[in-house]
mmCIF file of C-alpha atoms in Angstrom:
data_model
loop_
_atom_site.group_PDB
_atom_site.id
_atom_site.type_symbol
_atom_site.label_atom_id
_atom_site.label_comp_id
_atom_site.label_asym_id
_atom_site.label_seq_id
_atom_site.Cartn_x
_atom_site.Cartn_y
_atom_site.Cartn_z
ATOM 1 C CA MET J 1 -75.252 115.471 30.902
ATOM 2 C CA SER J 2 -71.249 116.065 29.427
ATOM 3 C CA PRO J 3 -70.178 114.571 25.637
ATOM 4 C CA SER J 4 -67.969 112.563 27.711
ATOM 5 C CA ALA J 5 -71.094 111.128 29.663
ATOM 6 C CA GLY J 6 -72.691 109.877 26.871
ATOM 7 C CA VAL J 7 -70.086 108.676 24.716
ATOM 8 C CA THR J 8 -68.796 106.429 27.836
ATOM 9 C CA ARG J 9 -72.938 105.523 28.890
ATOM 10 C CA ASN J 10 -73.032 104.445 24.830
ATOM 11 C CA THR J 11 -69.960 102.121 25.103
ATOM 12 C CA LEU J 12 -71.239 100.805 28.041
ATOM 13 C CA ARG J 13 -74.552 99.718 26.009
ATOM 14 C CA GLN J 14 -72.266 98.450 23.769
ATOM 15 C CA GLN J 15 -70.212 96.405 25.644
ATOM 16 C CA ILE J 16 -73.410 95.095 27.528
ATOM 17 C CA ALA J 17 -75.216 94.053 24.373
ATOM 18 C CA ASP J 18 -72.182 91.943 22.878
ATOM 19 C CA ALA J 19 -71.265 90.533 26.223
ATOM 20 C CA LEU J 20 -74.973 89.466 26.204
ATOM 21 C CA ARG J 21 -75.414 88.544 22.558
ATOM 22 C CA ASP J 22 -71.816 86.224 23.325
ATOM 23 C CA GLU J 23 -73.719 84.744 25.756
ATOM 24 C CA VAL J 24 -76.917 83.935 24.059
ATOM 25 C CA LEU J 25 -74.316 82.195 20.995
ATOM 26 C CA ALA J 26 -72.576 80.638 23.017
ATOM 27 C CA GLY J 27 -75.605 78.785 24.226
ATOM 28 C CA ARG J 28 -75.061 79.815 28.226
ATOM 29 C CA LEU J 29 -78.593 82.129 27.967
ATOM 30 C CA PRO J 30 -80.818 79.337 26.391
ATOM 31 C CA PRO J 31 -83.878 80.128 24.729
ATOM 32 C CA GLY J 32 -86.717 81.001 26.800
ATOM 33 C CA ARG J 33 -84.605 82.143 29.438
ATOM 34 C CA GLU J 34 -85.656 85.236 31.258
ATOM 35 C CA PHE J 35 -84.367 88.256 33.091
ATOM 36 C CA THR J 36 -84.848 91.918 34.104
ATOM 37 C CA VAL J 37 -82.927 94.489 33.660
ATOM 38 C CA LYS J 38 -82.286 95.026 37.531
ATOM 39 C CA GLN J 39 -80.729 91.312 37.372
ATOM 40 C CA ILE J 40 -78.486 92.282 34.753
ATOM 41 C CA ALA J 41 -77.519 95.400 35.761
ATOM 42 C CA GLU J 42 -76.428 93.848 39.160
ATOM 43 C CA GLN J 43 -74.831 91.416 37.537
ATOM 44 C CA TYR J 44 -72.640 93.775 35.476
ATOM 45 C CA GLY J 45 -72.165 96.115 38.647
ATOM 46 C CA VAL J 46 -73.550 98.828 36.658
ATOM 47 C CA SER J 47 -76.757 100.914 36.023
ATOM 48 C CA ALA J 48 -80.253 99.944 34.717
ATOM 49 C CA THR J 49 -80.067 102.931 31.949
ATOM 50 C CA PRO J 50 -77.485 101.468 29.607
ATOM 51 C CA VAL J 51 -78.238 97.904 30.531
ATOM 52 C CA ARG J 52 -82.237 99.123 29.513
ATOM 53 C CA GLU J 53 -80.551 100.097 25.844
ATOM 54 C CA ALA J 54 -78.631 97.351 25.650
ATOM 55 C CA LEU J 55 -81.443 95.534 25.619
ATOM 56 C CA PHE J 56 -83.732 96.910 23.635
ATOM 57 C CA ASP J 57 -80.925 97.346 21.334
ATOM 58 C CA LEU J 58 -80.784 93.385 20.951
ATOM 59 C CA SER J 59 -84.577 92.782 21.174
ATOM 60 C CA ALA J 60 -84.794 95.190 17.588
ATOM 61 C CA GLN J 61 -82.299 92.588 16.414
ATOM 62 C CA GLY J 62 -84.665 89.802 17.192
ATOM 63 C CA LEU J 63 -82.578 87.998 19.553
ATOM 64 C CA LEU J 64 -84.713 89.195 22.465
ATOM 65 C CA ALA J 65 -88.526 89.042 23.004
ATOM 66 C CA SER J 66 -89.786 92.025 25.893
ATOM 67 C CA ASP J 67 -92.480 92.220 27.797
ATOM 68 C CA GLN J 68 -93.324 95.190 30.062
ATOM 69 C CA HIS J 69 -94.431 93.067 32.856
ATOM 70 C CA ARG J 70 -92.355 90.170 32.961
ATOM 71 C CA GLY J 71 -88.738 91.631 31.361
ATOM 72 C CA PHE J 72 -86.918 90.199 28.705
ATOM 73 C CA GLN J 73 -86.915 86.831 27.137
ATOM 74 C CA VAL J 74 -84.227 84.857 25.007
ATOM 75 C CA ARG J 75 -86.075 84.424 21.963
ATOM 76 C CA GLU J 76 -87.064 81.059 20.670
ATOM 77 C CA PHE J 77 -86.209 80.100 17.168
ATOM 78 C CA THR J 78 -88.480 77.367 15.889
ATOM 79 C CA VAL J 79 -88.022 75.282 12.824
ATOM 80 C CA ALA J 80 -90.085 77.592 10.738
ATOM 81 C CA ASP J 81 -88.225 80.697 11.435
ATOM 82 C CA TYR J 82 -84.756 78.836 10.714
ATOM 83 C CA ARG J 83 -86.303 77.584 7.213
ATOM 84 C CA ALA J 84 -87.506 81.714 6.453
ATOM 85 C CA MET J 85 -83.872 82.687 7.748
ATOM 86 C CA ALA J 86 -82.020 80.536 4.998
ATOM 87 C CA GLU J 87 -84.487 81.048 2.088
ATOM 88 C CA ALA J 88 -84.472 84.968 2.492
ATOM 89 C CA ARG J 89 -80.603 85.034 2.830
ATOM 90 C CA ALA J 90 -79.903 82.954 -0.218
ATOM 91 C CA LEU J 91 -82.798 84.981 -2.623
ATOM 92 C CA VAL J 92 -80.996 88.418 -1.031
ATOM 93 C CA VAL J 93 -77.439 87.096 -1.716
ATOM 94 C CA GLU J 94 -78.573 85.909 -5.401
ATOM 95 C CA GLY J 95 -80.415 88.637 -6.297
ATOM 96 C CA LEU J 96 -77.514 90.951 -5.118
ATOM 97 C CA PHE J 97 -74.806 89.005 -7.475
ATOM 98 C CA ARG J 98 -77.650 89.081 -10.288
ATOM 99 C CA ASN J 99 -76.890 92.923 -10.512
ATOM 100 C CA PRO J 100 -72.918 93.488 -10.306
ATOM 101 C CA ALA J 101 -73.334 97.148 -9.871
ATOM 102 C CA GLU J 102 -74.901 96.266 -6.250
ATOM 103 C CA VAL J 103 -71.891 94.726 -5.298
ATOM 104 C CA ALA J 104 -68.116 96.128 -5.278
ATOM 105 C CA VAL J 105 -65.509 93.609 -4.652
ATOM 106 C CA ARG J 106 -61.807 94.815 -3.044
ATOM 107 C CA PRO J 107 -58.712 93.246 -3.906
ATOM 108 C CA GLU J 108 -57.618 94.291 -0.333
ATOM 109 C CA GLY J 109 -60.537 93.145 1.498
ATOM 110 C CA LEU J 110 -60.264 89.323 -0.313
ATOM 111 C CA ALA J 111 -57.200 88.140 1.895
ATOM 112 C CA SER J 112 -58.907 88.693 4.659
ATOM 113 C CA ILE J 113 -62.263 87.361 3.719
ATOM 114 C CA ARG J 114 -59.784 84.301 2.282
ATOM 115 C CA ARG J 115 -58.931 83.784 6.210
ATOM 116 C CA ARG J 116 -62.140 84.188 7.625
ATOM 117 C CA ALA J 117 -63.404 81.222 5.755
ATOM 118 C CA ALA J 118 -60.331 78.878 5.933
ATOM 119 C CA GLU J 119 -60.496 79.350 9.782
ATOM 120 C CA ALA J 120 -64.135 78.879 9.882
ATOM 121 C CA VAL J 121 -63.897 75.458 7.654
ATOM 122 C CA ARG J 122 -61.166 74.318 9.972
ATOM 123 C CA ALA J 123 -63.315 74.884 13.071
ATOM 124 C CA ALA J 124 -66.447 73.172 11.322
ATOM 125 C CA LYS J 125 -64.027 70.051 10.566
ATOM 126 C CA GLY J 126 -62.861 69.958 14.098
ATOM 127 C CA GLY J 127 -65.576 70.372 15.607
ATOM 128 C CA ASP J 128 -64.913 73.296 17.795
ATOM 129 C CA LEU J 129 -68.423 75.140 17.817
ATOM 130 C CA ASP J 130 -67.319 78.451 19.803
ATOM 131 C CA VAL J 131 -64.438 79.198 17.691
ATOM 132 C CA LEU J 132 -66.633 77.998 14.278
ATOM 133 C CA ILE J 133 -69.645 80.654 15.293
ATOM 134 C CA GLY J 134 -66.743 83.792 15.224
ATOM 135 C CA TYR J 135 -64.869 83.344 12.416
ATOM 136 C CA ASP J 136 -68.445 82.557 10.421
ATOM 137 C CA LEU J 137 -69.889 85.867 11.863
ATOM 138 C CA ARG J 138 -66.698 87.624 10.915
ATOM 139 C CA PHE J 139 -66.372 86.336 7.419
ATOM 140 C CA TRP J 140 -69.846 86.807 6.615
ATOM 141 C CA ARG J 141 -69.997 90.481 8.023
ATOM 142 C CA GLU J 142 -66.508 91.031 6.169
ATOM 143 C CA LEU J 143 -68.240 90.043 2.750
ATOM 144 C CA GLY J 144 -70.799 92.321 3.409
ATOM 145 C CA GLN J 145 -68.838 95.222 3.165
ATOM 146 C CA PHE J 146 -68.712 94.354 -0.753
ATOM 147 C CA VAL J 147 -72.162 95.239 -0.748
ATOM 148 C CA LEU J 148 -72.659 98.649 -1.832
ATOM 149 C CA ASN J 149 -76.236 98.990 0.275
ATOM 150 C CA PRO J 150 -75.493 99.217 4.003
ATOM 151 C CA TYR J 151 -79.196 98.126 4.649
ATOM 152 C CA ILE J 152 -79.060 95.195 3.126
ATOM 153 C CA ALA J 153 -75.644 94.133 5.087
ATOM 154 C CA ASP J 154 -76.635 94.638 8.152
ATOM 155 C CA PHE J 155 -79.790 92.967 7.420
ATOM 156 C CA LEU J 156 -77.448 89.662 6.097
ATOM 157 C CA THR J 157 -75.497 89.982 9.083
ATOM 158 C CA ARG J 158 -78.496 89.740 11.613
ATOM 159 C CA LEU J 159 -80.152 86.633 9.787
ATOM 160 C CA ARG J 160 -76.922 84.916 10.322
ATOM 161 C CA VAL J 161 -76.860 85.682 14.455
ATOM 162 C CA GLN J 162 -80.622 84.929 14.652
ATOM 163 C CA ALA J 163 -79.420 81.444 12.510
ATOM 164 C CA TRP J 164 -77.012 80.735 14.566
ATOM 165 C CA VAL J 165 -78.928 81.161 17.898
ATOM 166 C CA PHE J 166 -81.331 78.897 16.718
ATOM 167 C CA ALA J 167 -78.757 76.327 15.633
ATOM 168 C CA VAL J 168 -76.418 76.627 19.172
ATOM 169 C CA HIS J 169 -77.906 74.685 21.437
ATOM 170 C CA ARG J 170 -78.917 71.915 18.747
ATOM 171 C CA LEU J 171 -75.458 71.656 17.900
ATOM 172 C CA ARG J 172 -74.293 71.246 21.511
ATOM 173 C CA ARG J 173 -76.412 68.501 22.176
ATOM 174 C CA ASP J 174 -76.365 66.549 19.000
ATOM 175 C CA GLY J 175 -72.764 67.325 18.057
ATOM 176 C CA MET J 176 -71.494 68.908 14.525
ATOM 177 C CA ASP J 177 -70.575 66.995 11.500
ATOM 178 C CA GLU J 178 -71.124 67.326 7.388
ATOM 179 C CA ASN J 179 -74.746 66.332 7.049
ATOM 180 C CA VAL J 180 -75.304 69.737 9.624
ATOM 181 C CA LEU J 181 -72.972 72.174 8.919
ATOM 182 C CA TRP J 182 -72.196 73.912 5.673
ATOM 183 C CA PHE J 183 -68.325 73.744 4.407
ATOM 184 C CA GLY J 184 -68.520 76.135 1.617
ATOM 185 C CA HIS J 185 -67.196 79.252 2.568
ATOM 186 C CA GLU J 186 -63.863 79.120 1.079
ATOM 187 C CA GLU J 187 -65.473 78.427 -2.733
ATOM 188 C CA LEU J 188 -67.769 81.129 -2.178
ATOM 189 C CA VAL J 189 -64.981 83.429 -1.456
ATOM 190 C CA GLU J 190 -63.661 82.127 -4.522
ATOM 191 C CA ALA J 191 -66.026 82.469 -6.874
ATOM 192 C CA ILE J 192 -67.063 86.367 -5.682
ATOM 193 C CA ALA J 193 -63.379 86.915 -6.046
ATOM 194 C CA ARG J 194 -63.545 85.435 -9.884
ATOM 195 C CA GLY J 195 -66.411 87.197 -10.564
ATOM 196 C CA ASP J 196 -68.565 83.984 -11.616
ATOM 197 C CA HIS J 197 -72.123 84.842 -10.702
ATOM 198 C CA GLU J 198 -73.314 81.438 -11.672
ATOM 199 C CA GLU J 199 -70.770 79.881 -9.477
ATOM 200 C CA VAL J 200 -71.875 81.889 -6.582
ATOM 201 C CA HIS J 201 -75.534 81.409 -7.287
ATOM 202 C CA ALA J 202 -74.588 77.685 -6.902
ATOM 203 C CA GLU J 203 -72.741 77.681 -3.691
ATOM 204 C CA MET J 204 -75.525 79.645 -2.256
ATOM 205 C CA ARG J 205 -78.240 77.035 -3.672
ATOM 206 C CA SER J 206 -76.038 74.478 -2.052
ATOM 207 C CA TYR J 207 -75.521 76.314 1.289
ATOM 208 C CA TYR J 208 -79.753 76.976 0.729
ATOM 209 C CA GLY J 209 -80.029 72.756 0.214
ATOM 210 C CA HIS J 210 -77.969 72.163 3.091
ATOM 211 C CA ALA J 211 -79.824 74.636 5.700
ATOM 212 C CA LEU J 212 -83.228 72.833 4.412
ATOM 213 C CA ALA J 213 -81.727 69.252 4.465
ATOM 214 C CA TRP J 214 -81.067 69.645 8.244
ATOM 215 C CA ALA J 215 -84.406 71.428 8.637
ATOM 216 C CA ASP J 216 -86.332 68.380 7.431
ATOM 217 C CA ARG J 217 -84.875 66.368 9.599
ATOM 218 C CA LEU J 218 -85.097 68.328 12.880
ATOM 219 C CA GLU J 219 -88.680 68.933 12.007
ATOM 220 C CA ALA J 220 -89.168 64.895 11.543
ATOM 221 C CA ARG J 221 -87.767 64.384 14.876
ATOM 222 C CA GLU J 222 -89.950 66.957 16.686
ATOM 223 C CA THR J 223 -93.089 65.409 14.822
ATOM 224 C CA GLU J 224 -92.327 61.927 16.295
ATOM 225 C CA GLY J 225 -91.017 63.328 19.502
ATOM 226 C CA ASN J 226 -94.429 64.756 20.033
ATOM 227 C CA ALA J 227 -96.099 61.452 18.937
ATOM 228 C CA GLU J 228 -94.634 59.687 20.947
ATOM 229 C CA GLY J 229 -95.211 61.734 24.045
ATOM 230 C CA LYS J 230 -99.057 61.489 23.345
ATOM 231 C CA ALA J 231 -98.865 57.380 22.986
ATOM 232 C CA GLU J 232 -97.324 57.607 26.077
ATOM 233 C CA GLY J 233 -99.673 60.321 27.817
ATOM 234 C CA SER J 234 -102.425 58.178 26.326
ATOM 235 C CA ALA J 235 -100.978 55.119 27.601
ATOM 236 C CA GLU J 236 -100.333 56.264 31.239
ATOM 237 C CA GLY J 237 -103.912 58.159 31.174
ATOM 238 C CA ARG J 238 -105.538 54.107 30.839
ATOM 239 C CA THR J 239 -106.399 51.933 33.747
ATOM 240 C CA ASP J 240 -108.207 48.315 34.079
ATOM 241 C CA GLY J 241 -111.118 49.459 35.506
ATOM 242 C CA PRO J 242 -112.541 52.253 37.880
ATOM 243 C CA PRO J 243 -110.119 53.070 40.685
ATOM 244 C CA GLY J 244 -111.177 52.343 44.041
ATOM 245 C CA PRO J 245 -111.013 54.504 47.218
ATOM 246 C CA GLY J 246 -107.625 56.524 47.864
ATOM 247 C CA SER J 247 -106.801 54.649 44.862
ATOM 248 C CA ALA J 248 -106.386 57.168 42.208
ATOM 249 C CA MET J 249 -103.186 59.066 41.941
ATOM 250 C CA PRO J 250 -102.201 62.473 41.012
ATOM 251 C CA PRO J 251 -101.001 62.344 36.939
ATOM 252 C CA GLN J 252 -97.338 62.824 36.744
ATOM 253 C CA PRO J 253 -96.052 65.965 34.913
ATOM 254 C CA PRO J 254 -94.857 64.930 31.675
ATOM 255 C CA GLU J 255 -90.592 64.746 31.553
ATOM 256 C CA SER J 256 -89.334 68.645 30.073
ATOM 257 C CA PRO J 257 -88.227 67.561 26.443
ATOM 258 C CA GLY J 258 -84.915 68.339 25.734
ATOM 259 C CA HIS J 259 -83.981 70.787 23.041
ATOM 260 C CA CYS J 260 -84.295 69.428 19.411
ATOM 261 C CA ALA J 261 -81.177 69.829 17.369
#
């Protein structure tokens, strides 16, 4: 294979991975959605090799689950997963700013990050989820460039993408407000610009507390929904006496639950 062919394939691999990631983040590929390499290759009109590589890349990032017999599936993150994401992110960021040697704040990068922060907050308050996700991811990605350890920066970016995969279909169902979305982007970046480590910690605790409060509400809703489903199932199963000949009805399948938000 010529060098140019390798570059072309790698570029196509990245383009497919980016396109599929966008589909997942937009909610058009919902959690649990299954597909094969062949289906994606036919959809994009390309060969199977770059598609397979792109899907394995997304699997390595935690966005897809793979099964050698069934193909690939958009990963379904639970409330417990989301709690762990928020906790890991808060712990890592707070840990970084306890050691200034791990962070190099470059003044030339602050202007761009401030714009990302302002646009993310504007989109959040305006209820534009697609714009919000885009600016929020760019904000955290650019902020991660201040981190001198590239592995930590990559880890933080992946956590944020996974958190949005968890959140997007729930937000589309239930809508967005200040009880769900965190608006602290601008305060966080200004605290970082000042080198105010205590304020950075305070903003991250705010983010962490906000995420946990939403997780609590989601968990309560799921628990309530499961309890109601069991109660309805028990009621439907009761009869006043033994059924007569021919009177038994086949059990009706329960309604498919909507995505929890």
